[in-house]
XYZ file of C-alpha atoms in Angstrom:
454
model
C 0.000 0.000 0.000
C 1.357 3.423 -0.911
C 1.762 6.090 1.735
C -0.784 8.263 -0.112
C -3.382 5.505 0.067
C -2.678 4.899 3.745
C -3.027 8.596 4.453
C -6.290 8.816 2.517
C -7.783 5.806 4.287
C -7.140 7.310 7.728
C -8.343 10.731 6.575
C -11.582 9.159 5.330
C -12.098 7.778 8.833
C -11.802 11.292 10.268
C -8.588 10.394 12.096
C -6.231 12.780 10.311
C -6.542 15.551 12.971
C -4.455 13.360 15.260
C -1.645 13.556 12.675
C -1.068 9.814 12.792
C -1.249 8.996 9.104
C 2.413 9.419 8.268
C 4.156 8.707 11.565
C 6.569 5.830 11.852
C 5.244 2.982 13.943
C 5.604 3.559 17.658
C 4.039 2.554 20.914
C 3.444 5.536 23.157
C 1.227 6.038 26.176
C -0.049 9.137 27.900
C 1.985 9.974 30.971
C 0.170 9.713 34.258
C -0.987 13.165 35.240
C -3.595 14.665 37.522
C -6.732 16.193 36.102
C -5.693 19.516 34.513
C -6.391 22.550 36.670
C -6.913 25.146 33.865
C -10.619 24.223 33.595
C -11.238 25.288 37.188
C -9.328 28.531 36.605
C -11.329 29.238 33.433
C -14.569 28.547 35.299
C -13.645 31.049 38.020
C -12.629 33.677 35.454
C -15.825 33.192 33.438
C -17.851 33.607 36.625
C -16.258 37.006 37.287
C -16.614 38.186 33.696
C -20.272 37.161 33.354
C -21.079 38.944 36.627
C -19.519 42.109 35.202
C -21.373 41.768 31.884
C -24.771 41.023 33.382
C -25.746 44.615 34.390
C -24.878 45.920 30.924
C -26.824 43.409 28.811
C -30.275 41.872 28.823
C -28.598 38.476 28.963
C -25.005 37.295 29.209
C -23.416 33.892 29.676
C -20.285 31.858 28.913
C -20.000 28.358 27.455
C -16.775 26.457 28.235
C -15.788 23.293 26.368
C -12.441 21.685 27.133
C -11.001 18.216 26.960
C -8.919 15.708 25.080
C -9.501 13.636 21.990
C -7.705 10.290 22.323
C -6.922 8.394 19.120
C -5.243 4.994 18.941
C -4.620 3.200 15.647
C -3.265 -0.315 15.241
C -1.822 -1.510 11.925
C 0.420 -4.341 10.806
C 3.523 -2.295 11.651
C 2.521 -1.316 15.180
C 0.225 0.759 17.336
C 0.052 4.550 17.350
C -1.393 6.887 19.949
C -1.943 10.611 20.094
C -4.033 13.055 22.062
C -5.396 16.341 20.786
C -6.297 18.950 23.409
C -9.357 21.099 22.778
C -10.229 24.308 24.596
C -12.924 26.806 23.644
C -14.758 29.481 25.617
C -17.568 31.474 24.022
C -19.175 34.514 25.613
C -22.657 35.525 24.451
C -24.247 38.882 25.222
C -27.763 39.935 24.187
C -28.745 43.607 24.085
C -32.128 44.989 25.126
C -32.958 45.299 21.414
C -32.296 41.581 20.917
C -28.956 41.864 19.116
C -26.694 38.900 19.864
C -22.942 39.412 20.212
C -20.372 36.617 20.529
C -16.728 36.537 21.531
C -14.522 33.444 21.550
C -11.262 32.450 23.219
C -9.413 29.329 22.116
C -7.586 28.899 25.409
C -8.479 28.463 29.067
C -6.011 31.113 30.269
C -8.036 33.634 32.346
C -6.184 36.481 30.624
C -7.376 35.236 27.231
C -10.946 35.154 28.519
C -10.704 38.704 29.830
C -9.224 39.906 26.527
C -12.083 38.317 24.569
C -14.702 40.586 26.175
C -12.545 43.616 26.953
C -14.355 45.816 24.423
C -17.713 45.044 26.057
C -16.657 46.558 29.385
C -15.239 49.999 30.223
C -11.938 49.993 32.058
C -13.683 50.910 35.309
C -15.848 47.793 35.097
C -13.114 45.266 34.300
C -13.243 42.541 36.981
C -10.169 41.314 38.791
C -9.472 38.171 36.821
C -6.446 36.340 38.241
C -3.460 36.406 35.941
C -2.145 33.014 34.891
C 0.427 31.812 32.463
C -0.951 29.978 29.461
C -1.503 26.456 30.770
C 0.640 23.670 29.486
C -1.497 21.039 27.834
C -1.770 17.963 30.008
C -3.193 14.662 28.860
C -5.280 13.016 31.569
C -4.196 9.531 32.502
C -6.509 6.832 31.139
C -9.135 6.198 33.778
C -11.867 3.684 34.423
C -14.286 5.431 32.043
C -11.839 5.830 29.185
C -9.453 2.925 29.557
C -6.267 1.988 27.771
C -6.523 3.056 24.136
C -3.549 1.217 22.680
C -4.473 -2.166 24.124
C -8.022 -1.860 22.826
C -6.885 -0.907 19.319
C -4.232 -3.637 19.208
C -6.718 -6.290 20.321
C -9.219 -5.107 17.716
C -6.544 -5.348 15.016
C -5.597 -8.869 16.102
C -9.210 -9.957 15.731
C -9.488 -8.197 12.353
C -6.548 -10.205 10.972
C -8.659 -13.359 11.161
C -10.987 -12.063 8.447
C -10.552 -11.522 4.721
C -7.391 -13.421 3.864
C -4.536 -12.145 1.692
C -6.684 -10.006 -0.602
C -7.265 -7.671 2.328
C -4.015 -5.791 1.846
C -4.418 -3.353 4.739
C -6.323 -3.239 8.018
C -6.513 -0.285 10.358
C -8.179 -0.676 13.759
C -8.986 2.520 15.597
C -10.367 3.754 18.902
C -11.406 7.419 18.932
C -12.622 8.892 22.243
C -13.570 12.493 22.980
C -13.545 13.165 26.718
C -14.720 16.694 27.474
C -15.797 18.841 30.373
C -18.349 21.498 29.538
C -19.849 24.303 31.572
C -22.367 27.105 31.152
C -21.914 30.098 33.446
C -24.730 32.578 34.048
C -25.076 35.324 36.626
C -27.576 33.300 38.671
C -26.351 29.737 38.104
C -23.790 27.500 36.482
C -23.842 23.929 35.229
C -20.918 21.552 34.694
C -20.914 18.177 32.988
C -18.530 15.569 31.595
C -19.265 14.103 28.158
C -17.537 11.041 26.703
C -18.088 10.036 23.069
C -16.495 6.877 21.722
C -16.275 5.269 18.311
C -14.192 2.296 17.295
C -13.828 0.107 14.258
C -11.714 -1.493 11.575
C -11.165 -0.358 7.988
C -10.541 -3.226 5.560
C -8.761 -2.333 2.303
C -9.263 -4.953 -0.428
C -7.437 -4.967 -3.760
C -7.585 -7.025 -6.952
C -5.366 -5.653 -9.703
C -6.246 -1.973 -10.156
C -9.592 -2.385 -8.376
C -9.731 -1.552 -4.697
C -12.271 -0.762 -2.016
C -12.391 0.222 1.656
C -15.114 -1.091 3.935
C -15.346 -0.510 7.672
C -17.069 -1.973 10.689
C -17.757 0.783 13.208
C -19.763 1.287 16.375
C -20.419 4.375 18.483
C -21.405 4.862 22.119
C -21.736 7.548 24.741
C -19.874 7.098 28.023
C -19.003 3.399 27.723
C -15.973 2.923 25.476
C -16.276 -0.860 25.467
C -19.797 -0.596 24.002
C -18.228 0.921 20.874
C -15.969 -2.069 20.100
C -17.323 -4.081 17.104
C -17.831 -7.819 17.564
C -16.410 -10.542 15.315
C -19.623 -10.838 13.290
C -19.368 -7.176 12.276
C -15.686 -7.585 11.368
C -16.375 -10.651 9.228
C -19.212 -8.917 7.378
C -17.092 -5.842 6.629
C -14.163 -7.921 5.317
C -16.475 -9.974 3.086
C -18.088 -6.837 1.683
C -14.716 -5.240 0.933
C -13.714 -8.340 -1.036
C -16.975 -8.505 -2.971
C -16.823 -4.885 -4.072
C -13.539 -5.179 -5.961
C -15.530 -6.987 -8.670
C -18.700 -4.856 -8.420
C -20.421 -3.608 -11.580
C -20.680 0.101 -12.429
C -23.689 1.773 -10.875
C -26.955 2.008 -12.823
C -28.708 5.323 -13.436
C -32.400 4.884 -12.746
C -35.231 5.809 -10.435
C -36.147 2.745 -8.441
C -37.471 1.290 -5.244
C -34.748 1.370 -2.625
C -34.092 0.051 0.829
C -31.761 2.438 2.631
C -29.700 0.785 5.342
C -29.204 2.691 8.643
C -26.072 4.449 7.365
C -27.855 5.715 4.232
C -30.943 6.893 6.123
C -28.696 8.471 8.779
C -27.180 10.714 6.116
C -30.660 11.738 4.980
C -31.821 12.544 8.523
C -28.623 14.078 9.910
C -27.134 15.293 6.618
C -30.183 16.808 4.892
C -33.017 17.323 7.375
C -30.884 18.602 10.284
C -29.158 21.449 8.372
C -32.439 22.427 6.675
C -33.982 23.017 10.114
C -31.044 25.028 11.459
C -32.504 28.274 12.806
C -29.974 30.549 11.073
C -30.514 28.975 7.654
C -34.272 28.804 8.262
C -34.688 32.478 9.204
C -32.015 33.705 6.811
C -33.872 32.483 3.750
C -31.255 29.843 2.980
C -33.413 26.764 3.604
C -36.240 25.632 1.341
C -37.673 23.765 4.312
C -38.882 27.016 5.919
C -41.614 27.418 3.289
C -42.968 23.966 4.199
C -43.337 24.437 7.957
C -46.510 22.774 9.152
C -46.964 20.827 5.919
C -47.240 17.049 5.698
C -44.055 15.734 4.058
C -44.099 12.076 5.104
C -46.570 9.327 6.029
C -48.447 9.933 9.260
C -46.680 7.039 10.996
C -43.195 8.532 10.490
C -41.624 10.769 13.126
C -38.089 12.114 13.435
C -36.855 13.872 16.551
C -33.655 15.112 18.110
C -33.201 13.583 21.570
C -30.204 14.709 23.659
C -31.618 12.826 26.673
C -31.192 9.384 25.071
C -29.549 7.049 27.603
C -26.094 6.017 26.386
C -26.460 8.146 23.252
C -23.275 9.103 21.443
C -24.254 12.796 21.443
C -26.361 12.959 24.614
C -26.053 15.853 27.033
C -27.818 17.202 30.128
C -27.934 20.866 29.076
C -27.330 22.881 25.930
C -24.939 25.743 25.126
C -27.211 28.216 26.947
C -27.564 26.077 30.066
C -31.154 25.041 29.328
C -32.254 21.514 30.229
C -31.915 19.022 27.412
C -35.234 17.850 25.977
C -36.405 16.095 22.801
C -37.446 18.272 19.869
C -39.703 17.053 17.063
C -38.475 17.643 13.503
C -41.102 15.628 11.676
C -44.076 14.770 13.877
C -46.349 12.090 12.448
C -45.372 13.189 8.966
C -45.669 16.963 9.578
C -42.593 19.204 9.345
C -41.801 21.219 12.476
C -39.003 23.688 13.043
C -36.739 25.499 13.192
C -34.022 23.936 15.363
C -32.551 26.406 17.872
C -29.672 24.214 19.056
C -27.112 21.849 17.623
C -28.403 18.386 16.701
C -27.541 15.496 19.016
C -29.158 12.055 18.674
C -31.487 12.021 15.651
C -34.086 9.276 16.204
C -36.466 7.909 13.548
C -39.629 6.226 14.820
C -42.715 4.516 13.460
C -41.643 1.627 11.235
C -43.481 -1.677 11.524
C -41.222 -4.099 9.613
C -39.563 -6.657 11.850
C -36.126 -6.766 10.249
C -34.138 -5.889 7.079
C -35.272 -9.121 5.405
C -38.862 -7.900 5.595
C -37.826 -4.622 3.959
C -36.067 -6.463 1.136
C -39.071 -8.730 0.633
C -41.185 -5.619 -0.030
C -39.135 -4.703 -3.149
C -40.237 -5.980 -6.583
C -37.354 -4.503 -8.548
C -34.897 -2.203 -6.831
C -31.802 -1.900 -4.659
C -30.494 -2.177 -1.136
C -28.207 0.846 -0.655
C -25.569 0.217 2.018
C -22.496 1.678 3.710
C -23.070 5.374 3.120
C -19.861 7.391 3.234
C -21.118 10.980 3.082
C -23.738 13.300 1.656
C -24.030 16.613 -0.161
C -27.138 18.752 0.299
C -28.280 21.956 -1.394
C -30.497 23.698 1.168
C -32.037 26.129 -1.314
C -33.387 23.330 -3.513
C -33.363 20.773 -0.682
C -31.796 18.080 -2.827
C -29.399 15.478 -1.489
C -26.846 13.085 -2.926
C -25.807 10.300 -0.545
C -22.526 8.565 -1.477
C -22.609 4.871 -0.642
C -20.222 1.969 -1.113
C -22.667 -0.331 -2.848
C -26.151 -1.149 -4.080
C -27.341 -4.771 -4.162
C -29.996 -5.483 -6.771
C -33.301 -6.942 -5.590
C -35.821 -8.747 -7.792
C -38.996 -10.307 -6.464
C -38.052 -9.637 -2.850
C -34.701 -11.462 -3.124
C -31.149 -10.521 -4.065
C -30.496 -11.186 -7.755
C -26.719 -11.472 -7.317
C -25.917 -8.162 -9.059
C -23.712 -5.870 -7.003
C -22.989 -2.240 -7.969
C -20.576 0.220 -6.455
C -19.818 2.864 -5.574
C -23.204 4.552 -5.967
C -25.011 7.785 -5.230
C -28.577 7.971 -3.997
C -29.984 11.225 -5.408
C -33.322 12.734 -4.402
C -35.408 15.779 -3.720
C -35.816 15.485 0.055
C -39.581 16.235 0.219
C -40.221 13.734 -2.606
C -38.039 11.150 -0.866
C -39.956 11.599 2.388
C -43.299 11.385 0.604
C -42.247 8.109 -1.042
C -41.364 6.362 2.236
C -43.443 3.167 2.333
C -42.247 1.540 5.555
C -39.281 1.081 7.858
C -37.939 -1.431 10.321
C -38.427 -0.942 14.021
C -34.907 -2.155 14.830
C -32.307 0.594 14.410
C -28.563 1.077 14.255
C -26.548 3.999 15.658
C -24.444 5.814 13.045
C -22.150 8.819 13.516
C -22.571 11.583 10.945
C -19.836 14.007 11.932
C -20.683 14.966 15.545
C -24.308 13.877 15.270
C -25.619 10.399 16.102
C -28.464 9.019 14.023
C -30.535 6.155 15.419
C -31.707 4.945 12.045
C -33.730 2.009 10.661
C -33.835 0.385 7.239
C -36.233 2.553 5.196
C -38.188 1.588 2.062
C -38.663 4.468 -0.412
C -37.999 5.583 -4.002
C -34.967 7.512 -5.297
C -32.509 7.728 -8.147
C -29.582 5.314 -7.948
C -26.604 6.578 -9.969
C -22.840 6.376 -10.232
C -21.048 8.112 -7.393
C -18.958 11.090 -8.570
């Protein structure tokens, strides 16, 4: 495998920020260290600054987000580990006229926080924020909730080597954990929480002559890192799919019945519906969805909601960026479009399907395709059209697979038309990460155009 290919595989997994793609093999662990103190110092400084801002604005608060992203990758030549520190403090001030002003500091140093809002306060009103040198980044020692990253990745790679044989020319096992503390500081209260998001998997790279394909087995979880480790059945299925796709046919170009697997539907829900309901796009005239508020877009049994309170959810949280209690928000309620969405999406949950399992969804197709392993999506909010890039489409005839396999493919649709065409869905769902959003998605039966992926 060339270095460029190795780099691109890891980048496609979203692991390139850890700068591991081109490092020589090494085995490195985080040094034992106490919990970093800068968060407490930033919290105290934010408390003083918000108290000073409060008399001058109708509303004022600070949102602190700080932590470490742990990434471990295991390959044939060794295990790699890195940690990326993240620190962000945003101050929000709202005038009596309703104008919203924001200032951001990308450090926890109290002096940086004071500098961020200095122009909002006259010199006479500047609070006494304790001076502190810029904190040295410390990586917390692996604890009971986060565990030992390298051992987990190495064990996952050892299990992955049992699957696929010699035509799997490269395997990369990864464990990616984001362990953050977050706080919202207001004049009358403050809230602090710890949020752990974990994803883990294996990318299988299959090659046959000039043909090649990458398939991955991945799981996500909130809080429990071990819950994100794929089992052997998932690894075997991903290796087999990678091998089959090196001989796949070119994609067709036709409108057809489709069964979208959870990854494909996740990109529709989190990649097309979520941004269309974003309050800024909605009110700024950038989203075609705004003109359809209150209209029926889908069957009356279909509902989609954002639920940050979901137990064990990858993107769950107790309170939002303003300090308000987390609560579910309906996006599509029994087929009717609601909106807009005032906060960032978290766990996008689809409800209402009555099919027992994917086999029942496939049996409902006379002539169409099962679209699987979505890799990304592009959406135009003004026209509300989406193109979902997927690894493969398996042809279905008479409710059974015909043996024809196509890939890679694109599922192209006008989102309202796609929603209107939904015929049924499974009740069982899979959790899929779409950037920082988790989609709890079923297999969905609908109609769309299946075409060659660009």
